[in-house]
Tab-separated table of N, CA and C in Angstrom:
chain	number	residue	atom	x	y	z
A	1	TYR	N	-20.516	2.046	-6.594
A	1	TYR	CA	-20.868	0.531	-5.436
A	1	TYR	C	-22.292	0.353	-5.475
A	2	SER	N	-23.208	1.110	-5.164
A	2	SER	CA	-24.576	1.097	-4.597
A	2	SER	C	-25.290	0.289	-6.028
A	3	LEU	N	-24.639	0.985	-7.369
A	3	LEU	CA	-25.766	0.750	-8.742
A	3	LEU	C	-24.601	-0.871	-9.056
A	4	PHE	N	-23.503	-1.053	-8.203
A	4	PHE	CA	-23.349	-2.361	-8.699
A	4	PHE	C	-23.909	-3.630	-8.469
A	5	LEU	N	-24.568	-3.164	-6.786
A	5	LEU	CA	-25.362	-4.161	-5.988
A	5	LEU	C	-26.992	-4.294	-6.482
A	6	LYS	N	-27.308	-3.064	-6.831
A	6	LYS	CA	-28.667	-2.845	-7.939
A	6	LYS	C	-28.531	-3.508	-8.635
A	7	HIS	N	-27.687	-3.134	-9.971
A	7	HIS	CA	-28.052	-3.738	-11.126
A	7	HIS	C	-27.413	-4.804	-11.550
A	8	TYR	N	-26.567	-5.316	-11.031
A	8	TYR	CA	-25.305	-6.418	-11.706
A	8	TYR	C	-25.807	-7.483	-10.790
A	9	LEU	N	-26.393	-7.178	-9.117
A	9	LEU	CA	-26.483	-8.467	-8.342
A	9	LEU	C	-27.931	-8.348	-7.749
A	10	ASN	N	-28.559	-7.337	-8.662
A	10	ASN	CA	-30.114	-7.310	-8.655
A	10	ASN	C	-30.354	-7.477	-7.155
A	11	LEU	N	-29.561	-6.496	-5.948
A	11	LEU	CA	-29.703	-6.348	-4.891
A	11	LEU	C	-30.990	-5.091	-4.254
A	12	SER	N	-31.727	-5.634	-3.381
A	12	SER	CA	-32.892	-4.766	-2.853
A	12	SER	C	-31.791	-3.728	-1.860
A	13	GLY	N	-32.545	-2.886	-1.689
A	13	GLY	CA	-31.739	-1.687	-0.502
A	13	GLY	C	-31.302	-2.255	0.801
A	14	SER	N	-32.398	-3.524	1.316
A	14	SER	CA	-31.877	-3.631	2.459
A	14	SER	C	-30.869	-5.041	2.357
A	15	MET	N	-30.737	-5.574	1.271
A	15	MET	CA	-29.839	-6.805	1.296
A	15	MET	C	-28.830	-5.972	1.153
A	16	SER	N	-28.482	-4.882	-0.136
A	16	SER	CA	-27.287	-4.468	-0.314
A	16	SER	C	-27.122	-3.643	0.830
A	17	SER	N	-27.355	-3.647	2.032
A	17	SER	CA	-27.179	-3.252	3.068
A	17	SER	C	-26.445	-4.359	3.720
A	18	LEU	N	-27.043	-5.142	4.189
A	18	LEU	CA	-26.194	-6.857	4.392
A	18	LEU	C	-24.816	-6.852	3.975
A	19	TYR	N	-25.101	-6.744	2.540
A	19	TYR	CA	-23.789	-7.159	1.680
A	19	TYR	C	-22.447	-6.005	2.153
A	20	MET	N	-23.240	-4.885	2.396
A	20	MET	CA	-21.863	-3.745	2.721
A	20	MET	C	-21.375	-4.113	4.403
A	21	LEU	N	-22.620	-4.432	5.457
A	21	LEU	CA	-21.999	-4.549	6.643
A	21	LEU	C	-21.360	-5.798	6.465
A	22	ALA	N	-21.544	-6.513	5.788
A	22	ALA	CA	-20.280	-8.119	6.494
A	22	ALA	C	-19.104	-7.525	5.646
A	23	GLU	N	-18.694	-6.727	4.547
A	23	GLU	CA	-17.235	-6.262	4.560
A	23	GLU	C	-17.190	-5.649	5.446
A	24	PHE	N	-18.114	-4.199	6.050
A	24	PHE	CA	-17.335	-3.295	7.168
A	24	PHE	C	-16.971	-3.925	8.264
A	25	PHE	N	-18.002	-5.301	8.667
A	25	PHE	CA	-17.429	-5.871	9.829
A	25	PHE	C	-16.226	-6.206	9.389
A	26	THR	N	-16.340	-7.451	8.644
A	26	THR	CA	-14.640	-8.336	8.457
A	26	THR	C	-13.757	-7.175	8.259
A	27	LEU	N	-13.596	-5.728	7.789
A	27	LEU	CA	-12.665	-4.874	7.993
A	27	LEU	C	-12.566	-4.043	9.309
A	28	GLY	N	-13.423	-4.213	10.082
A	28	GLY	CA	-13.336	-3.564	11.313
A	28	GLY	C	-12.297	-4.585	12.334
A	29	VAL	N	-12.952	-6.144	12.350
A	29	VAL	CA	-12.752	-7.203	13.084
A	29	VAL	C	-11.298	-7.377	12.616
A	30	THR	N	-10.898	-7.458	11.211
A	30	THR	CA	-9.555	-7.425	11.267
A	30	THR	C	-7.991	-6.232	11.466
A	31	ALA	N	-8.927	-4.826	11.401
A	31	ALA	CA	-8.340	-4.116	11.764
A	31	ALA	C	-7.700	-4.252	13.682
A	32	PHE	N	-8.910	-4.236	14.171
A	32	PHE	CA	-8.764	-4.608	15.299
A	32	PHE	C	-7.597	-6.045	15.976
A	33	LEU	N	-8.134	-7.048	15.423
A	33	LEU	CA	-6.963	-8.287	15.792
A	33	LEU	C	-5.403	-7.889	14.907
A	34	MET	N	-5.565	-7.197	13.991
A	34	MET	CA	-3.984	-6.917	13.440
A	34	MET	C	-3.171	-5.807	14.354
A	35	SER	N	-3.879	-5.007	15.089
A	35	SER	CA	-3.138	-3.893	15.741
A	35	SER	C	-2.682	-4.707	16.799
A	36	PHE	N	-3.184	-6.089	17.576
A	36	PHE	CA	-2.914	-6.635	18.254
A	36	PHE	C	-1.680	-7.449	17.827
A	37	LEU	N	-1.783	-8.105	17.101
A	37	LEU	CA	-0.662	-9.115	16.176
A	37	LEU	C	0.545	-8.288	15.814
A	38	ILE	N	0.478	-7.156	15.432
A	38	ILE	CA	1.227	-6.075	14.874
A	38	ILE	C	2.321	-6.160	16.157
A	39	ASP	N	1.590	-5.584	17.204
A	39	ASP	CA	2.348	-5.260	18.070
A	39	ASP	C	3.194	-6.674	18.886
A	40	LYS	N	2.363	-7.381	19.059
A	40	LYS	CA	3.150	-8.207	19.719
A	40	LYS	C	4.111	-9.246	19.242
A	41	TYR	N	3.969	-9.521	17.721
A	41	TYR	CA	4.591	-9.930	16.841
A	41	TYR	C	5.659	-9.044	16.150
A	42	ASN	N	5.726	-7.609	16.359
A	42	ASN	CA	6.529	-7.014	15.489
A	42	ASN	C	6.398	-7.263	14.079
A	43	LEU	N	5.263	-7.567	13.596
A	43	LEU	CA	5.282	-7.513	11.811
A	43	LEU	C	5.567	-6.688	11.433
A	44	ASN	N	5.936	-7.020	9.971
A	44	ASN	CA	6.276	-6.518	8.965
A	44	ASN	C	5.620	-5.372	8.254
A	45	LEU	N	5.235	-3.902	8.283
A	45	LEU	CA	4.217	-3.384	7.800
A	45	LEU	C	3.937	-3.174	6.788
A	46	LYS	N	5.516	-3.167	6.037
A	46	LYS	CA	5.333	-3.226	4.743
A	46	LYS	C	5.057	-4.487	3.569
A	47	TRP	N	5.165	-5.362	4.298
A	47	TRP	CA	4.710	-6.807	3.725
A	47	TRP	C	2.786	-7.211	4.053
A	48	ILE	N	2.564	-6.568	5.140
A	48	ILE	CA	1.456	-6.561	5.467
A	48	ILE	C	0.651	-5.597	4.475
A	49	PHE	N	1.072	-4.424	4.115
A	49	PHE	CA	0.675	-3.151	3.163
A	49	PHE	C	0.320	-3.858	2.052
A	50	PHE	N	1.487	-4.264	1.230
A	50	PHE	CA	1.630	-4.955	0.156
A	50	PHE	C	0.336	-6.313	-0.321
A	51	ALA	N	0.716	-7.061	1.106
A	51	ALA	CA	-0.368	-8.223	0.944
A	51	ALA	C	-1.912	-7.579	0.725
A	52	GLY	N	-2.263	-6.873	1.365
A	52	GLY	CA	-3.381	-6.227	1.349
A	52	GLY	C	-3.543	-5.285	0.145
A	53	ILE	N	-2.788	-4.720	-0.281
A	53	ILE	CA	-3.393	-4.141	-1.301
A	53	ILE	C	-3.712	-5.148	-2.993
A	54	PHE	N	-2.603	-6.143	-3.013
A	54	PHE	CA	-2.962	-6.972	-3.612
A	54	PHE	C	-3.867	-8.056	-3.816
A	55	ILE	N	-4.114	-8.497	-2.371
A	55	ILE	CA	-5.442	-9.293	-2.095
A	55	ILE	C	-6.851	-8.132	-2.551
A	56	SER	N	-6.536	-6.966	-2.210
A	56	SER	CA	-7.718	-6.438	-2.678
A	56	SER	C	-7.925	-6.131	-3.908
A	57	GLY	N	-7.043	-6.024	-4.939
A	57	GLY	CA	-7.416	-6.366	-6.201
A	57	GLY	C	-7.825	-7.879	-6.357
A	58	ILE	N	-7.493	-8.728	-6.073
A	58	ILE	CA	-7.903	-9.524	-6.694
A	58	ILE	C	-9.336	-10.092	-6.055
A	59	THR	N	-9.276	-9.537	-5.044
A	59	THR	CA	-10.877	-10.009	-4.597
A	59	THR	C	-11.989	-8.779	-5.342
A	60	LEU	N	-11.306	-7.750	-5.501
A	60	LEU	CA	-12.118	-6.915	-6.660
A	60	LEU	C	-12.744	-7.635	-7.821
A	61	ILE	N	-11.508	-8.041	-8.611
A	61	ILE	CA	-11.916	-8.571	-9.624
A	61	ILE	C	-12.765	-9.834	-9.554
A	62	LEU	N	-13.041	-10.806	-8.635
A	62	LEU	CA	-13.146	-11.777	-8.716
A	62	LEU	C	-14.972	-11.554	-7.681
A	63	LYS	N	-14.974	-10.476	-7.219
A	63	LYS	CA	-16.347	-10.319	-6.430
A	63	LYS	C	-17.040	-10.062	-8.325
A	64	VAL	N	-17.038	-10.108	-8.730
A	64	VAL	CA	-17.804	-9.544	-9.787
A	64	VAL	C	-17.877	-11.086	-10.728
A	65	ASN	N	-19.290	-11.365	-9.578
A	65	ASN	CA	-19.440	-12.608	-10.268
A	65	ASN	C	-21.538	-12.658	-9.508
A	66	LYS	N	-22.172	-12.920	-10.908
A	66	LYS	CA	-23.899	-13.230	-10.691
A	66	LYS	C	-24.235	-13.850	-9.232
A	67	GLN	N	-23.250	-15.214	-8.608
A	67	GLN	CA	-23.661	-15.549	-7.694
A	67	GLN	C	-23.384	-14.649	-6.385
A	68	VAL	N	-24.382	-14.642	-5.826
A	68	VAL	CA	-24.390	-13.580	-4.773
A	68	VAL	C	-23.377	-14.054	-3.505
A	69	GLU	N	-23.798	-15.186	-3.399
A	69	GLU	CA	-22.701	-15.440	-2.018
A	69	GLU	C	-21.185	-15.599	-2.587
A	70	ILE	N	-20.723	-15.597	-3.989
A	70	ILE	CA	-19.340	-15.797	-4.397
A	70	ILE	C	-18.709	-14.051	-3.781
A	71	SER	N	-19.683	-13.543	-4.745
A	71	SER	CA	-19.413	-12.255	-5.011
A	71	SER	C	-19.196	-11.514	-3.040
A	72	LEU	N	-20.215	-11.729	-2.059
A	72	LEU	CA	-20.284	-11.512	-0.769
A	72	LEU	C	-18.758	-12.216	-0.080
A	73	ILE	N	-18.472	-13.551	-0.531
A	73	ILE	CA	-17.020	-14.150	-0.108
A	73	ILE	C	-16.246	-13.339	-0.359
A	74	MET	N	-16.510	-12.725	-1.441
A	74	MET	CA	-14.750	-12.197	-2.064
A	74	MET	C	-14.869	-10.645	-1.808
A	75	ARG	N	-16.027	-10.055	-1.462
A	75	ARG	CA	-15.953	-9.002	-0.696
A	75	ARG	C	-15.442	-8.888	0.603
A	76	MET	N	-16.113	-9.949	1.280
A	76	MET	CA	-15.471	-10.139	2.677
A	76	MET	C	-13.656	-10.033	2.519
A	77	ILE	N	-13.544	-11.040	1.953
A	77	ILE	CA	-11.706	-11.028	1.370
A	77	ILE	C	-11.383	-9.966	1.261
A	78	HIS	N	-12.046	-8.873	0.884
A	78	HIS	CA	-11.501	-7.456	0.070
A	78	HIS	C	-11.454	-6.558	1.303
A	79	GLY	N	-12.451	-6.844	2.452
A	79	GLY	CA	-12.873	-6.172	3.900
A	79	GLY	C	-11.859	-6.507	4.448
A	80	PHE	N	-11.588	-7.733	4.621
A	80	PHE	CA	-10.200	-8.223	5.469
A	80	PHE	C	-8.736	-7.244	4.963
A	81	ALA	N	-8.943	-7.633	3.752
A	81	ALA	CA	-7.492	-6.728	2.936
A	81	ALA	C	-7.540	-5.430	3.091
A	82	ASP	N	-8.638	-5.017	2.839
A	82	ASP	CA	-8.784	-3.338	3.542
A	82	ASP	C	-8.350	-3.065	4.911
A	83	GLY	N	-9.091	-3.935	5.630
A	83	GLY	CA	-8.815	-3.848	7.154
A	83	GLY	C	-7.074	-4.048	7.425
A	84	LEU	N	-6.359	-4.666	6.750
A	84	LEU	CA	-4.650	-4.841	6.279
A	84	LEU	C	-4.240	-3.738	6.089
A	85	VAL	N	-4.254	-2.855	4.855
A	85	VAL	CA	-4.133	-1.266	4.366
A	85	VAL	C	-4.274	-0.296	5.615
A	86	MET	N	-5.737	-0.488	6.319
A	86	MET	CA	-5.924	0.852	6.871
A	86	MET	C	-4.954	0.512	7.971
A	87	ILE	N	-5.003	-0.330	8.939
A	87	ILE	CA	-4.346	-0.487	10.184
A	87	ILE	C	-2.451	-0.314	9.964
A	88	VAL	N	-1.774	-0.487	8.503
A	88	VAL	CA	-0.617	-0.260	8.405
A	88	VAL	C	-0.446	1.238	8.423
A	89	ILE	N	-1.906	1.963	7.579
A	89	ILE	CA	-1.702	3.350	7.387
A	89	ILE	C	-1.576	4.005	9.094
A	90	TYR	N	-2.611	3.511	9.536
A	90	TYR	CA	-2.691	4.219	11.118
A	90	TYR	C	-1.182	3.865	11.895
A	91	ASN	N	-1.247	2.731	11.824
A	91	ASN	CA	0.152	2.405	12.572
A	91	ASN	C	1.461	3.262	12.280
A	92	GLY	N	1.638	3.395	11.004
A	92	GLY	CA	2.478	3.732	10.337
A	92	GLY	C	2.321	5.459	11.174
A	93	ILE	N	1.737	6.076	10.639
A	93	ILE	CA	1.190	7.145	10.733
A	93	ILE	C	1.785	7.414	12.536
A	94	ALA	N	1.150	6.692	13.314
A	94	ALA	CA	1.632	6.484	14.654
A	94	ALA	C	3.374	6.574	15.122
A	95	ARG	N	4.093	5.548	14.283
A	95	ARG	CA	5.587	5.169	13.958
A	95	ARG	C	6.142	6.453	13.384
A	96	VAL	N	5.512	6.954	12.630
A	96	VAL	CA	6.387	7.717	11.668
A	96	VAL	C	6.094	9.677	12.539
A	97	PHE	N	5.447	9.872	12.421
A	97	PHE	CA	5.174	11.308	12.695
A	97	PHE	C	5.387	11.576	14.204
A	98	GLU	N	5.593	12.765	14.343
A	98	GLU	CA	5.678	13.046	15.765
A	98	GLU	C	4.322	13.500	16.246
A	99	ILE	N	4.086	12.631	17.659
A	99	ILE	CA	3.189	13.047	18.366
A	99	ILE	C	2.102	13.973	18.344
A	100	ASN	N	2.990	15.185	18.110
A	100	ASN	CA	2.634	16.910	18.558
A	100	ASN	C	1.764	17.097	17.016
A	101	ARG	N	2.506	16.337	15.937
A	101	ARG	CA	1.875	16.536	14.596
A	101	ARG	C	0.955	15.647	13.957
A	102	VAL	N	0.839	14.441	14.422
A	102	VAL	CA	-0.035	13.568	14.369
A	102	VAL	C	-0.931	14.311	13.325
A	103	GLY	N	-2.009	15.173	13.949
A	103	GLY	CA	-2.848	15.021	13.537
A	103	GLY	C	-2.827	16.260	12.104
A	104	GLY	N	-2.344	16.899	12.113
A	104	GLY	CA	-2.329	17.548	10.826
A	104	GLY	C	-1.497	16.381	9.958
A	105	ASN	N	-0.733	15.852	10.210
A	105	ASN	CA	-0.210	14.824	8.904
A	105	ASN	C	-1.156	14.035	8.694
A	106	LEU	N	-2.133	13.651	9.559
A	106	LEU	CA	-3.080	12.777	9.322
A	106	LEU	C	-4.254	13.061	8.296
A	107	SER	N	-4.386	14.344	8.410
A	107	SER	CA	-5.262	15.340	8.033
A	107	SER	C	-4.872	15.389	6.133
A	108	ILE	N	-3.577	15.796	6.254
A	108	ILE	CA	-3.101	15.156	4.607
A	108	ILE	C	-3.119	13.834	4.027
A	109	ILE	N	-3.268	13.232	4.819
A	109	ILE	CA	-3.589	11.235	4.436
A	109	ILE	C	-5.211	11.145	4.057
A	110	ILE	N	-6.023	11.778	4.819
A	110	ILE	CA	-7.734	11.720	4.701
A	110	ILE	C	-8.166	12.734	3.563
A	111	PHE	N	-7.193	13.451	3.055
A	111	PHE	CA	-7.611	14.878	2.216
A	111	PHE	C	-7.008	13.899	1.196
A	112	THR	N	-5.325	13.227	0.950
A	112	THR	CA	-5.446	12.395	-0.087
A	112	THR	C	-6.190	11.056	-0.707
A	113	GLN	N	-6.751	10.875	0.440
A	113	GLN	CA	-8.112	9.238	0.402
A	113	GLN	C	-9.104	9.679	-0.428
A	114	THR	N	-9.623	11.069	0.319
A	114	THR	CA	-11.000	11.620	0.086
A	114	THR	C	-10.660	12.067	-1.494
A	115	SER	N	-9.719	12.844	-1.887
A	115	SER	CA	-9.473	13.319	-3.428
A	115	SER	C	-9.645	12.001	-4.147
A	116	GLY	N	-8.875	10.941	-3.584
A	116	GLY	CA	-8.938	9.943	-4.694
A	116	GLY	C	-9.991	9.237	-4.873
A	117	SER	N	-10.703	9.465	-4.076
A	117	SER	CA	-12.149	8.478	-3.992
A	117	SER	C	-13.084	9.275	-4.874
A	118	PHE	N	-12.959	10.757	-4.860
A	118	PHE	CA	-13.976	11.539	-5.380
A	118	PHE	C	-13.429	11.523	-6.912
A	119	ILE	N	-12.182	11.421	-7.342
A	119	ILE	CA	-12.092	11.499	-8.774
A	119	ILE	C	-12.104	10.156	-9.093
A	120	GLY	N	-11.693	9.283	-8.762
A	120	GLY	CA	-12.353	7.586	-8.990
A	120	GLY	C	-13.905	7.663	-9.142
A	121	ASN	N	-14.406	8.272	-8.202
A	121	ASN	CA	-15.758	8.391	-8.548
A	121	ASN	C	-16.219	8.960	-9.861
A	122	LEU	N	-15.933	9.869	-9.885
A	122	LEU	CA	-15.790	10.876	-11.337
A	122	LEU	C	-15.550	10.103	-12.671
A	123	ILE	N	-14.517	9.178	-12.321
A	123	ILE	CA	-14.162	8.122	-13.350
A	123	ILE	C	-14.879	7.090	-13.414
A	124	PHE	N	-15.073	6.268	-12.641
A	124	PHE	CA	-15.488	5.090	-12.568
A	124	PHE	C	-17.402	5.234	-12.782
A	125	SER	N	-17.755	6.307	-12.383
A	125	SER	CA	-18.723	6.397	-12.327
A	125	SER	C	-19.215	6.675	-13.916
A	126	ASN	N	-18.861	6.921	-15.013
A	126	ASN	CA	-18.850	7.492	-16.691
A	126	ASN	C	-18.732	5.839	-17.202
A	127	ILE	N	-17.549	5.201	-16.569
A	127	ILE	CA	-17.147	4.277	-16.866
A	127	ILE	C	-18.015	3.137	-16.808
A	128	GLY	N	-18.924	3.131	-15.679
A	128	GLY	CA	-19.824	2.279	-15.346
A	128	GLY	C	-21.428	2.822	-16.179
A	129	LYS	N	-21.433	3.513	-16.157
A	129	LYS	CA	-22.933	4.049	-16.835
A	129	LYS	C	-22.796	3.566	-18.388
A	130	ALA	N	-21.506	3.482	-19.270
A	130	ALA	CA	-21.340	2.908	-20.663
A	130	ALA	C	-21.077	1.859	-20.663
A	131	TYR	N	-20.618	1.394	-19.470
A	131	TYR	CA	-20.011	-0.231	-19.956
A	131	TYR	C	-20.321	-1.119	-18.911
A	132	GLY	N	-20.739	-0.943	-18.382
A	132	GLY	CA	-21.696	-1.803	-16.981
A	132	GLY	C	-20.786	-1.671	-15.423
A	133	TYR	N	-21.714	-1.536	-14.176
A	133	TYR	CA	-21.141	-1.279	-13.154
A	133	TYR	C	-20.365	-1.709	-12.773
A	134	HIS	N	-19.854	-3.253	-13.386
A	134	HIS	CA	-18.652	-4.014	-12.939
A	134	HIS	C	-17.640	-3.325	-13.417
A	135	MET	N	-17.621	-3.271	-14.336
A	135	MET	CA	-16.228	-2.852	-15.193
A	135	MET	C	-15.288	-1.728	-14.131
A	136	SER	N	-15.377	-1.308	-13.529
A	136	SER	CA	-14.649	-0.654	-12.605
A	136	SER	C	-14.001	-1.155	-11.287
A	137	PHE	N	-14.734	-2.285	-11.132
A	137	PHE	CA	-14.309	-3.364	-10.295
A	137	PHE	C	-13.187	-3.869	-11.084
A	138	LEU	N	-13.142	-4.229	-12.039
A	138	LEU	CA	-12.100	-5.084	-13.040
A	138	LEU	C	-11.151	-4.356	-13.013
A	139	ILE	N	-11.389	-2.535	-13.386
A	139	ILE	CA	-10.544	-1.867	-14.130
A	139	ILE	C	-9.449	-1.725	-12.879
A	140	SER	N	-9.979	-1.382	-11.459
A	140	SER	CA	-9.629	-0.821	-10.184
A	140	SER	C	-8.837	-2.307	-9.374
A	141	GLY	N	-9.487	-2.979	-9.637
A	141	GLY	CA	-8.459	-4.414	-9.071
A	141	GLY	C	-7.509	-4.397	-10.030
A	142	SER	N	-7.643	-4.636	-11.211
A	142	SER	CA	-6.296	-4.495	-12.027
A	142	SER	C	-4.785	-3.313	-11.758
A	143	LEU	N	-5.583	-2.395	-12.060
A	143	LEU	CA	-4.250	-1.537	-11.523
A	143	LEU	C	-3.673	-1.832	-10.049
A	144	LEU	N	-4.789	-2.429	-9.089
A	144	LEU	CA	-4.261	-2.414	-7.627
A	144	LEU	C	-2.896	-3.492	-7.663
A	145	ILE	N	-3.414	-4.808	-8.413
A	145	ILE	CA	-2.261	-5.477	-8.406
A	145	ILE	C	-1.296	-4.884	-9.469
A	146	PHE	N	-1.470	-4.281	-10.357
A	146	PHE	CA	-0.300	-3.618	-10.894
A	146	PHE	C	0.435	-3.228	-10.332
A	147	THR	N	-0.597	-2.086	-9.620
A	147	THR	CA	0.523	-1.089	-8.349
A	147	THR	C	1.315	-2.517	-7.173
A	148	ALA	N	0.318	-3.313	-7.051
A	148	ALA	CA	1.263	-4.017	-5.849
A	148	ALA	C	2.727	-4.661	-6.381
A	149	LEU	N	2.233	-5.113	-7.976
A	149	LEU	CA	3.503	-5.883	-8.380
A	149	LEU	C	4.918	-4.562	-8.727
A	150	LEU	N	5.110	-3.913	-8.994
A	150	LEU	CA	5.698	-2.540	-9.069
A	150	LEU	C	6.293	-2.403	-7.702
A	151	VAL	N	5.719	-2.491	-7.182
A	151	VAL	CA	6.241	-1.847	-5.728
A	151	VAL	C	6.632	-2.881	-5.254
A	152	ALA	N	6.506	-4.362	-5.226
A	152	ALA	CA	7.259	-5.535	-5.016
A	152	ALA	C	8.271	-5.577	-5.679
A	153	ILE	N	8.402	-5.350	-7.057
A	153	ILE	CA	9.566	-5.390	-8.072
A	153	ILE	C	10.778	-4.285	-7.472
A	154	TYR	N	10.659	-2.975	-7.254
A	154	TYR	CA	10.744	-2.070	-6.702
A	154	TYR	C	11.519	-2.673	-5.368
A	155	ASN	N	11.159	-2.889	-4.729
A	155	ASN	CA	11.549	-3.381	-3.306
A	155	ASN	C	12.482	-4.186	-3.925
A	156	ILE	N	12.680	-5.499	-4.404
A	156	ILE	CA	12.955	-6.371	-4.762
A	156	ILE	C	14.541	-5.842	-5.079
A	157	LEU	N	14.259	-4.572	-6.323
A	157	LEU	CA	15.412	-4.296	-6.796
A	157	LEU	C	16.267	-3.193	-5.678
A	158	SER	N	15.237	-2.687	-4.683
A	158	SER	CA	16.442	-1.273	-4.020
A	158	SER	C	17.131	-2.350	-2.854
A	159	LYS	N	16.959	-3.682	-3.065
A	159	LYS	CA	17.687	-4.713	-1.708
A	159	LYS	C	18.972	-5.014	-2.422
A	160	LYS	N	18.762	-4.963	-3.853
A	160	LYS	CA	20.182	-5.701	-4.344
A	160	LYS	C	21.563	-4.419	-4.363
A	161	ASN	N	20.494	-3.161	-4.717
A	161	ASN	CA	21.932	-2.120	-4.866
A	161	ASN	C	22.441	-1.354	-3.260
C-alpha cells in the first residue's frame, strides 16, 4: 500500500499519511453511524456485508488512478465499504456467539484476518514488484467483486430451494 502511494501516486510520506487518514476517518465514521442504524432499523446484515464487499472491490480498482484526488475519493468510498464490512462482522459476532465465548471466537476471526493479510502481502508484494504496485489492487478488487457475485448467486439459488 505504501509503495503504491509512493511510486504510483508519487506521494511524500506526509501526504501518504493524510491519504490514509482520510480513509481511516471515513471507515471509523461509517462503522460508528452504521451501528446505530443497524440497531434502530434492524437492517439486514447479509445485505450490508455483501454491499460492502462489492463496493470495496469496485473502489479498489477505481482508486488506481494517477489523479490523486480521484484516487483519494475512491479510497474514501472504499473506507466506507470497509466500515460496512467491519460493523457487520463485529455485530454478527455479538449476535451469534455466546457472551462468555466472544473473546475466543473473536480471536479466531482476528487470526483469520491477520493470516489473510499476511498471505496477501506475500503474494501481492511480488506481483507489485514485478508488474507495478497498482496491480495488486486491480487483482484484489476483481477477486472481491467475483466473490460478492458468487455469494449473491448462491443466496438467490438457495432461496429458491
